[in-house]
């Protein structure tokens, strides 16, 4: 439930009671003043109720969003004579054990084909190619990822989709934080447009260590190509960005394992949500250490740049213009987050946060509850002032290694353990501040 700042409520009550008191007086001007005060208090109450309801709806749209929808496809070879799933009756269809949940297993029981298990989706595609099975149940996010990476899905084979199966997965999080306690948030930026509930690659991976008492935030950026053991598939080595196609919980767990810390909550946003948020705020002013151009978007100057949604997105995504590529992109992303935090914590924005959140409906989600968010809004309104935002990037060494999700060698970055240890220590220092 949203906590309403108590001072405005008290003032409205005082106005209303004073108005009633003046109505009891005999003189006309007292009565007139009483009527005016009552009208003002009622108007304020109506506006307050409207803002409360409006903010509550906006909060519910993005808060406590713990459900992800994973879509699986039943595929056959492009040249197969099977036209629909009925054509698979009593035939062998493969599935991958590493991504099959209990809910998917239940859904597959509705079909009349025979099931055969494979250890990975790539092994399943190979089995389909070798005619070990005539159909395959594969994650559509996984297929999209392969296509985006220009991997010849199929190791030289083309697939045709017969039918889709949508499975809802709830990511449980019992953690509750308050404005009096430090906490860690995982910020995941998805590389898609549209609804946020569909898993996709996580191209932005930033940890925010937040200490409300000292108003100190430490942002730690981790490169998308970091070569890390997944929290699934027996710890298979993969790029950090690929964790997103298996769900926000896999991304979060993998980050926890990498840094040896506990993450309390997550924010996830995709291209649509990012653009909508920046536009709803009236744009942001962000610092750039470099002068560069992005084709079809525009020019970015060294120094301060005032950006609306789409240019801000281009600024946060660009990496090819810089010698240090993805590392500079991570720094720019943290600069964007710093600008967003500075603007979002201003009174003018906080008093209108319901309208801003409404713009992000379906494209921005968090497992913070609406009550937790409202508590932080009230805390900032009661304790105005700027936050000290510190930024830190971890690096590594580029190489080419076997990547689990691609089933082939690809560019990766081996983590610099010294950077990881330093980031872990700095996170703990911020959390321990008093």
Short mmCIF file of C-alpha atoms in Angstrom, two decimals:
data_model
loop_
_atom_site.label_atom_id
_atom_site.label_comp_id
_atom_site.label_asym_id
_atom_site.label_seq_id
_atom_site.Cartn_x
_atom_site.Cartn_y
_atom_site.Cartn_z
CA UNK A 1 0.00 0.00 0.00
CA UNK A 2 1.26 3.49 -0.86
CA UNK A 3 2.18 5.65 2.11
CA UNK A 4 0.85 9.18 1.68
CA UNK A 5 3.07 11.94 3.06
CA UNK A 6 1.35 12.93 6.29
CA UNK A 7 1.93 16.72 6.26
CA UNK A 8 -0.41 17.51 3.32
CA UNK A 9 -3.11 15.36 4.92
CA UNK A 10 -2.81 17.25 8.21
CA UNK A 11 -3.03 20.61 6.40
CA UNK A 12 -6.18 19.54 4.52
CA UNK A 13 -7.81 18.41 7.77
CA UNK A 14 -6.93 21.73 9.42
CA UNK A 15 -8.43 23.65 6.48
CA UNK A 16 -11.62 21.59 6.59
CA UNK A 17 -12.08 21.90 10.38
CA UNK A 18 -11.35 25.64 10.24
CA UNK A 19 -13.94 26.01 7.48
CA UNK A 20 -16.56 24.20 9.58
CA UNK A 21 -15.72 26.45 12.52
CA UNK A 22 -16.16 29.62 10.43
CA UNK A 23 -19.53 28.38 9.15
CA UNK A 24 -20.82 28.43 12.72
CA UNK A 25 -20.07 32.14 13.06
CA UNK A 26 -22.81 34.69 12.50
CA UNK A 27 -20.98 37.18 10.31
CA UNK A 28 -21.33 36.66 6.56
CA UNK A 29 -17.65 37.06 5.76
CA UNK A 30 -16.85 34.33 8.29
CA UNK A 31 -19.35 32.03 6.58
CA UNK A 32 -17.98 32.92 3.14
CA UNK A 33 -14.43 32.21 4.29
CA UNK A 34 -15.63 28.94 5.83
CA UNK A 35 -17.19 27.84 2.53
CA UNK A 36 -13.99 28.77 0.66
CA UNK A 37 -11.79 26.79 3.06
CA UNK A 38 -14.05 23.73 2.81
CA UNK A 39 -14.00 23.91 -1.01
CA UNK A 40 -10.20 24.19 -1.03
CA UNK A 41 -9.81 21.26 1.38
CA UNK A 42 -12.24 19.07 -0.59
CA UNK A 43 -10.53 19.95 -3.88
CA UNK A 44 -7.19 19.05 -2.35
CA UNK A 45 -8.58 15.78 -1.04
CA UNK A 46 -10.05 14.87 -4.45
CA UNK A 47 -6.74 15.66 -6.17
CA UNK A 48 -4.89 13.64 -3.55
CA UNK A 49 -7.18 10.64 -4.04
CA UNK A 50 -6.78 10.90 -7.82
CA UNK A 51 -2.99 11.03 -7.55
CA UNK A 52 -3.04 8.12 -5.09
CA UNK A 53 -5.13 5.92 -7.39
CA UNK A 54 -3.13 7.00 -10.46
CA UNK A 55 0.18 6.27 -8.74
CA UNK A 56 -1.07 2.94 -7.40
CA UNK A 57 -2.06 1.79 -10.90
CA UNK A 58 1.31 2.89 -12.28
CA UNK A 59 3.19 1.14 -9.48
CA UNK A 60 1.28 -2.10 -9.90
CA UNK A 61 2.16 -2.07 -13.60
CA UNK A 62 5.92 -2.30 -12.95
CA UNK A 63 6.31 -3.42 -9.32
CA UNK A 64 6.51 -6.99 -8.09
CA UNK A 65 6.78 -8.22 -11.69
CA UNK A 66 8.14 -11.67 -10.95
CA UNK A 67 6.57 -13.51 -13.89
CA UNK A 68 8.48 -14.24 -17.08
CA UNK A 69 6.92 -15.82 -20.15
CA UNK A 70 9.15 -18.25 -22.02
CA UNK A 71 7.93 -19.27 -25.45
CA UNK A 72 8.95 -22.63 -26.85
CA UNK A 73 8.45 -23.70 -30.44
CA UNK A 74 7.83 -27.13 -31.89
CA UNK A 75 10.13 -27.17 -34.92
CA UNK A 76 10.76 -29.50 -37.84
CA UNK A 77 13.24 -29.33 -40.69
CA UNK A 78 12.27 -26.82 -43.37
CA UNK A 79 11.87 -29.50 -46.03
CA UNK A 80 9.89 -31.90 -43.79
CA UNK A 81 6.53 -33.03 -45.20
CA UNK A 82 4.87 -32.51 -41.81
CA UNK A 83 2.53 -29.50 -41.96
CA UNK A 84 1.24 -29.33 -38.36
CA UNK A 85 1.69 -30.89 -34.91
CA UNK A 86 -0.93 -33.52 -35.71
CA UNK A 87 1.55 -34.85 -38.25
CA UNK A 88 3.94 -35.65 -35.39
CA UNK A 89 1.59 -38.18 -33.80
CA UNK A 90 3.53 -41.19 -32.47
CA UNK A 91 6.72 -39.77 -33.98
CA UNK A 92 9.83 -38.86 -31.96
CA UNK A 93 10.22 -35.24 -30.85
CA UNK A 94 13.30 -34.13 -28.92
CA UNK A 95 13.54 -31.75 -25.98
CA UNK A 96 16.51 -30.27 -24.10
CA UNK A 97 16.86 -31.21 -20.43
CA UNK A 98 18.76 -28.03 -19.53
CA UNK A 99 15.81 -25.72 -20.30
CA UNK A 100 12.82 -28.00 -19.65
CA UNK A 101 10.81 -27.01 -16.57
CA UNK A 102 8.10 -28.98 -14.78
CA UNK A 103 5.48 -26.73 -16.40
CA UNK A 104 6.84 -27.41 -19.88
CA UNK A 105 6.90 -31.15 -19.15
CA UNK A 106 3.22 -30.97 -18.17
CA UNK A 107 2.37 -29.01 -21.32
CA UNK A 108 4.12 -31.59 -23.53
CA UNK A 109 1.94 -34.36 -22.09
CA UNK A 110 -0.96 -32.89 -24.08
CA UNK A 111 0.68 -33.97 -27.34
CA UNK A 112 0.65 -37.45 -28.88
CA UNK A 113 4.26 -37.57 -30.04
CA UNK A 114 7.03 -39.55 -28.34
CA UNK A 115 9.62 -37.57 -26.38
CA UNK A 116 13.38 -38.05 -26.47
CA UNK A 117 15.74 -36.05 -24.22
CA UNK A 118 18.98 -34.27 -25.18
CA UNK A 119 21.53 -32.58 -22.94
CA UNK A 120 21.42 -29.21 -24.74
CA UNK A 121 19.47 -27.38 -27.41
CA UNK A 122 22.41 -27.47 -29.81
CA UNK A 123 22.71 -31.23 -29.36
CA UNK A 124 18.97 -31.43 -30.04
CA UNK A 125 19.35 -29.48 -33.30
CA UNK A 126 22.16 -31.85 -34.31
CA UNK A 127 19.86 -34.79 -33.52
CA UNK A 128 17.13 -33.30 -35.69
CA UNK A 129 19.61 -32.87 -38.52
CA UNK A 130 20.74 -36.50 -38.20
CA UNK A 131 17.11 -37.70 -38.24
CA UNK A 132 17.29 -39.07 -34.69
CA UNK A 133 14.01 -37.21 -34.17
CA UNK A 134 11.55 -35.57 -36.56
CA UNK A 135 10.68 -32.62 -34.36
CA UNK A 136 12.33 -30.48 -31.67
CA UNK A 137 11.06 -28.37 -28.77
CA UNK A 138 13.30 -25.30 -28.63
CA UNK A 139 13.18 -21.93 -26.88
CA UNK A 140 12.21 -19.23 -29.40
CA UNK A 141 14.49 -16.77 -27.55
CA UNK A 142 17.34 -19.21 -28.09
CA UNK A 143 16.59 -19.52 -31.82
CA UNK A 144 16.40 -15.71 -32.10
CA UNK A 145 19.76 -15.43 -30.34
CA UNK A 146 21.36 -17.87 -32.78
CA UNK A 147 19.95 -15.95 -35.74
CA UNK A 148 21.16 -12.62 -34.31
CA UNK A 149 24.63 -14.08 -33.92
CA UNK A 150 24.52 -15.23 -37.55
CA UNK A 151 25.11 -18.80 -36.44
CA UNK A 152 23.75 -21.10 -39.13
CA UNK A 153 21.07 -22.65 -36.95
CA UNK A 154 21.34 -25.88 -37.90
CA UNK A 155 24.81 -26.38 -38.33
CA UNK A 156 23.68 -26.07 -41.92
CA UNK A 157 19.99 -26.74 -41.40
CA UNK A 158 16.87 -24.57 -41.63
CA UNK A 159 13.98 -24.98 -39.21
CA UNK A 160 10.24 -24.42 -39.59
CA UNK A 161 7.96 -23.55 -36.68
CA UNK A 162 4.76 -25.60 -36.32
CA UNK A 163 3.37 -24.36 -33.01
CA UNK A 164 4.31 -22.29 -29.98
CA UNK A 165 3.94 -23.14 -26.28
CA UNK A 166 3.99 -20.28 -23.73
CA UNK A 167 5.12 -21.11 -20.20
CA UNK A 168 4.93 -18.69 -17.26
CA UNK A 169 7.75 -18.81 -14.72
CA UNK A 170 7.54 -17.02 -11.37
CA UNK A 171 10.85 -15.74 -10.00
CA UNK A 172 10.43 -15.87 -6.22
CA UNK A 173 12.07 -13.19 -4.06
CA UNK A 174 11.16 -13.00 -0.35
CA UNK A 175 13.60 -10.14 0.34
CA UNK A 176 12.06 -6.88 1.60
CA UNK A 177 14.23 -3.76 1.88
CA UNK A 178 13.56 -0.43 3.60
CA UNK A 179 15.05 3.07 3.25
CA UNK A 180 17.02 2.40 6.44
CA UNK A 181 18.88 -0.63 5.12
CA UNK A 182 21.61 -0.95 2.46
CA UNK A 183 20.91 -3.31 -0.43
CA UNK A 184 22.15 -4.48 -3.84
CA UNK A 185 20.16 -4.20 -7.07
CA UNK A 186 20.92 -5.96 -10.35
CA UNK A 187 20.12 -3.81 -13.40
CA UNK A 188 19.57 -5.80 -16.59
CA UNK A 189 19.17 -4.12 -19.97
CA UNK A 190 17.44 -6.30 -22.57
CA UNK A 191 18.31 -6.02 -26.28
CA UNK A 192 14.70 -6.13 -27.52
CA UNK A 193 11.68 -3.93 -28.14
CA UNK A 194 8.19 -4.76 -26.90
CA UNK A 195 7.03 -6.45 -23.70
CA UNK A 196 9.60 -7.01 -20.96
CA UNK A 197 8.23 -10.37 -19.77
CA UNK A 198 9.86 -12.27 -22.65
CA UNK A 199 13.44 -13.44 -21.84
CA UNK A 200 16.19 -12.12 -24.11
CA UNK A 201 19.90 -11.38 -23.98
CA UNK A 202 21.09 -9.11 -21.19
CA UNK A 203 23.38 -6.54 -22.79
CA UNK A 204 23.52 -4.27 -19.72
CA UNK A 205 24.67 -5.88 -16.47
CA UNK A 206 25.17 -3.40 -13.66
CA UNK A 207 25.16 -3.89 -9.91
CA UNK A 208 24.04 -0.98 -7.75
CA UNK A 209 25.09 -1.07 -4.09
CA UNK A 210 22.75 1.41 -2.37
CA UNK A 211 23.13 2.86 1.12
CA UNK A 212 20.12 5.13 1.81
CA UNK A 213 21.46 6.32 5.18
CA UNK A 214 24.64 7.76 3.65
CA UNK A 215 23.00 8.51 0.27
CA UNK A 216 25.78 6.62 -1.47
CA UNK A 217 25.37 4.49 -4.60
CA UNK A 218 28.14 2.41 -6.16
CA UNK A 219 27.54 1.28 -9.75
CA UNK A 220 29.58 -1.68 -11.00
CA UNK A 221 29.49 -2.41 -14.74
CA UNK A 222 30.24 -5.91 -16.02
CA UNK A 223 31.00 -6.44 -19.76
CA UNK A 224 28.40 -8.39 -21.74
CA UNK A 225 31.09 -10.72 -23.14
CA UNK A 226 32.41 -11.78 -19.73
CA UNK A 227 33.20 -15.52 -19.85
CA UNK A 228 31.40 -16.95 -16.84
CA UNK A 229 30.00 -20.28 -15.58
CA UNK A 230 26.21 -20.37 -15.91
CA UNK A 231 24.14 -21.07 -12.81
CA UNK A 232 22.46 -23.80 -14.91
CA UNK A 233 23.71 -26.49 -17.31
CA UNK A 234 26.24 -27.74 -14.78
CA UNK A 235 28.15 -24.47 -14.78
CA UNK A 236 28.84 -24.50 -18.52
CA UNK A 237 30.95 -21.55 -19.69
CA UNK A 238 29.13 -18.86 -21.63
CA UNK A 239 28.94 -15.14 -22.30
CA UNK A 240 27.22 -13.17 -19.54
CA UNK A 241 24.79 -11.66 -22.06
CA UNK A 242 23.43 -15.13 -22.91
CA UNK A 243 22.21 -15.70 -19.34
CA UNK A 244 19.27 -13.46 -20.16
CA UNK A 245 17.73 -15.94 -22.61
CA UNK A 246 17.35 -18.43 -19.75
CA UNK A 247 15.57 -15.94 -17.46
CA UNK A 248 16.31 -13.07 -15.08
CA UNK A 249 16.91 -15.55 -12.24
CA UNK A 250 19.77 -17.18 -14.17
CA UNK A 251 21.34 -13.77 -14.88
CA UNK A 252 21.00 -12.77 -11.22
CA UNK A 253 22.40 -16.06 -9.88
CA UNK A 254 25.33 -15.93 -12.31
CA UNK A 255 26.18 -12.40 -11.16
CA UNK A 256 25.95 -13.49 -7.52
CA UNK A 257 28.35 -16.35 -8.19
CA UNK A 258 30.75 -14.09 -10.07
CA UNK A 259 31.01 -11.48 -7.31
CA UNK A 260 30.31 -13.68 -4.30
CA UNK A 261 27.52 -11.42 -3.03
CA UNK A 262 23.77 -11.56 -2.46
CA UNK A 263 21.52 -9.54 -4.76
CA UNK A 264 18.32 -8.26 -3.13
CA UNK A 265 16.30 -7.04 -6.10
CA UNK A 266 16.42 -6.50 -9.84
CA UNK A 267 15.33 -3.92 -12.39
CA UNK A 268 15.04 -4.96 -16.01
CA UNK A 269 14.30 -2.68 -18.91
CA UNK A 270 14.35 -3.13 -22.69
CA UNK A 271 14.74 -0.64 -25.53
CA UNK A 272 11.07 0.41 -25.42
CA UNK A 273 11.12 0.97 -21.66
CA UNK A 274 14.37 2.91 -21.73
CA UNK A 275 13.15 5.23 -24.48
CA UNK A 276 9.78 5.74 -22.76
CA UNK A 277 11.37 6.47 -19.38
CA UNK A 278 13.78 9.09 -20.74
CA UNK A 279 11.03 10.80 -22.76
CA UNK A 280 8.64 10.82 -19.79
CA UNK A 281 11.31 12.55 -17.71
CA UNK A 282 11.75 15.25 -20.34
CA UNK A 283 15.18 13.97 -21.31
CA UNK A 284 18.45 13.77 -19.39
CA UNK A 285 21.79 15.55 -19.43
CA UNK A 286 24.57 12.99 -19.66
CA UNK A 287 28.36 13.29 -19.74
CA UNK A 288 30.50 11.81 -22.51
CA UNK A 289 34.26 11.43 -22.39
CA UNK A 290 34.33 11.12 -26.18
CA UNK A 291 33.07 12.92 -29.26
CA UNK A 292 31.44 10.50 -31.69
CA UNK A 293 28.63 10.00 -34.20
CA UNK A 294 25.98 7.30 -34.46
CA UNK A 295 24.58 6.70 -37.93
CA UNK A 296 20.96 7.86 -38.41
CA UNK A 297 20.89 9.22 -34.84
CA UNK A 298 23.28 12.16 -34.60
CA UNK A 299 26.38 13.67 -33.06
CA UNK A 300 27.51 13.37 -29.44
CA UNK A 301 29.91 15.96 -28.03
CA UNK A 302 32.64 15.50 -25.47
CA UNK A 303 31.12 16.90 -22.29
CA UNK A 304 27.44 17.33 -21.46
CA UNK A 305 24.74 16.22 -23.89
CA UNK A 306 21.00 16.75 -23.40
CA UNK A 307 19.30 13.68 -24.82
CA UNK A 308 15.77 12.44 -25.33
CA UNK A 309 14.81 8.76 -25.50
CA UNK A 310 16.14 7.41 -28.80
CA UNK A 311 19.43 9.37 -28.80
CA UNK A 312 19.97 8.37 -25.15
CA UNK A 313 19.45 4.73 -26.15
CA UNK A 314 21.97 5.09 -28.99
CA UNK A 315 24.44 6.72 -26.59
CA UNK A 316 24.09 3.83 -24.13
CA UNK A 317 24.43 1.14 -26.83
CA UNK A 318 27.32 2.46 -28.94
CA UNK A 319 30.65 0.62 -28.62
CA UNK A 320 32.27 0.56 -32.07
CA UNK A 321 33.31 4.23 -31.88
CA UNK A 322 35.70 3.60 -28.98
CA UNK A 323 39.11 1.92 -28.72
CA UNK A 324 38.00 0.11 -25.56
CA UNK A 325 34.63 -0.81 -27.08
CA UNK A 326 32.40 -2.56 -24.57
CA UNK A 327 34.23 -1.12 -21.56
CA UNK A 328 33.48 2.45 -22.66
CA UNK A 329 29.90 1.44 -23.41
CA UNK A 330 29.59 0.21 -19.82
CA UNK A 331 30.95 3.53 -18.55
CA UNK A 332 28.45 5.43 -20.71
CA UNK A 333 25.63 3.25 -19.41
CA UNK A 334 26.61 4.13 -15.84
CA UNK A 335 26.70 7.82 -16.81
CA UNK A 336 23.14 7.43 -18.08
CA UNK A 337 22.03 5.72 -14.86
CA UNK A 338 23.67 8.49 -12.83
CA UNK A 339 21.75 11.13 -14.80
CA UNK A 340 18.48 9.20 -14.40
CA UNK A 341 18.97 8.84 -10.62
CA UNK A 342 19.80 12.52 -10.23
CA UNK A 343 16.66 13.53 -12.11
CA UNK A 344 14.37 10.89 -10.61
CA UNK A 345 15.28 11.97 -7.07
CA UNK A 346 14.29 15.60 -7.70
CA UNK A 347 11.04 16.74 -6.05
CA UNK A 348 9.42 17.75 -9.34
CA UNK A 349 9.85 14.24 -10.74
CA UNK A 350 9.00 12.38 -7.52
CA UNK A 351 5.68 14.22 -7.21
CA UNK A 352 4.81 13.08 -10.73
CA UNK A 353 6.31 9.60 -10.64
CA UNK A 354 2.95 7.95 -11.36
CA UNK A 355 2.83 9.46 -14.86
CA UNK A 356 6.44 8.51 -15.50
CA UNK A 357 5.96 4.89 -14.44
CA UNK A 358 2.84 4.68 -16.60
CA UNK A 359 5.00 5.36 -19.66
CA UNK A 360 7.04 2.24 -18.82
CA UNK A 361 4.10 -0.15 -18.51
CA UNK A 362 5.10 -3.52 -19.94
CA UNK A 363 8.63 -2.47 -20.88
CA UNK A 364 10.15 -1.98 -17.44
CA UNK A 365 9.84 -4.35 -14.50
CA UNK A 366 11.19 -4.95 -11.02
CA UNK A 367 10.63 -7.35 -8.15
CA UNK A 368 10.50 -4.43 -5.72
CA UNK A 369 7.00 -4.29 -4.24
CA UNK A 370 4.84 -1.19 -4.72
CA UNK A 371 5.12 -0.58 -0.97
CA UNK A 372 8.92 -0.63 -1.11
CA UNK A 373 8.99 1.83 -4.01
CA UNK A 374 6.51 4.15 -2.28
CA UNK A 375 8.59 4.06 0.90
CA UNK A 376 11.66 5.18 -1.03
CA UNK A 377 9.72 7.98 -2.76
CA UNK A 378 8.48 9.21 0.64
CA UNK A 379 12.00 8.87 2.07
CA UNK A 380 13.52 11.01 -0.68
CA UNK A 381 10.78 13.64 -0.38
CA UNK A 382 11.39 13.82 3.37
CA UNK A 383 15.18 13.73 2.99
CA UNK A 384 15.95 15.85 -0.09
CA UNK A 385 19.48 16.14 -1.31
CA UNK A 386 21.79 14.72 -3.93
CA UNK A 387 23.14 11.21 -3.85
CA UNK A 388 26.85 10.47 -4.11
CA UNK A 389 27.09 8.18 -7.14
CA UNK A 390 30.36 6.33 -7.64
CA UNK A 391 31.12 4.31 -10.78
CA UNK A 392 33.37 1.31 -11.23
CA UNK A 393 34.07 -0.95 -14.23
CA UNK A 394 35.64 -4.38 -14.25
CA UNK A 395 37.77 -5.50 -17.16
CA UNK A 396 39.48 -8.55 -18.53
CA UNK A 397 41.34 -10.13 -21.41
CA UNK A 398 39.79 -10.75 -24.81
CA UNK A 399 40.04 -14.21 -26.35
CA UNK A 400 38.13 -16.78 -28.41
CA UNK A 401 36.70 -19.74 -26.51
CA UNK A 402 33.92 -22.30 -26.78
CA UNK A 403 30.57 -20.75 -25.84
CA UNK A 404 27.83 -23.02 -24.48
CA UNK A 405 24.83 -21.27 -26.04
CA UNK A 406 26.42 -21.00 -29.47
CA UNK A 407 28.10 -24.39 -29.54
CA UNK A 408 31.19 -22.88 -31.12
CA UNK A 409 34.13 -20.63 -30.41
CA UNK A 410 33.36 -16.93 -30.16
CA UNK A 411 34.85 -13.74 -28.78
CA UNK A 412 34.73 -13.62 -24.98
CA UNK A 413 36.40 -11.67 -22.18
CA UNK A 414 38.13 -13.55 -19.39
CA UNK A 415 37.43 -11.72 -16.09
CA UNK A 416 40.24 -9.86 -14.36
CA UNK A 417 40.14 -11.45 -10.89
CA UNK A 418 41.81 -8.42 -9.32
CA UNK A 419 39.03 -6.19 -10.68
CA UNK A 420 36.37 -8.62 -9.41
CA UNK A 421 37.89 -8.74 -5.92
CA UNK A 422 38.20 -4.96 -5.80
CA UNK A 423 34.56 -4.54 -6.88
CA UNK A 424 33.42 -7.04 -4.24
CA UNK A 425 35.32 -5.16 -1.52
CA UNK A 426 33.99 -1.77 -2.64
CA UNK A 427 30.41 -3.08 -2.67
CA UNK A 428 30.80 -4.34 0.89
CA UNK A 429 32.35 -1.05 2.01
CA UNK A 430 29.34 0.89 0.72
CA UNK A 431 26.92 -1.52 2.39
CA UNK A 432 28.80 -1.23 5.72
CA UNK A 433 28.84 2.59 5.81
CA UNK A 434 27.05 4.29 8.70
#
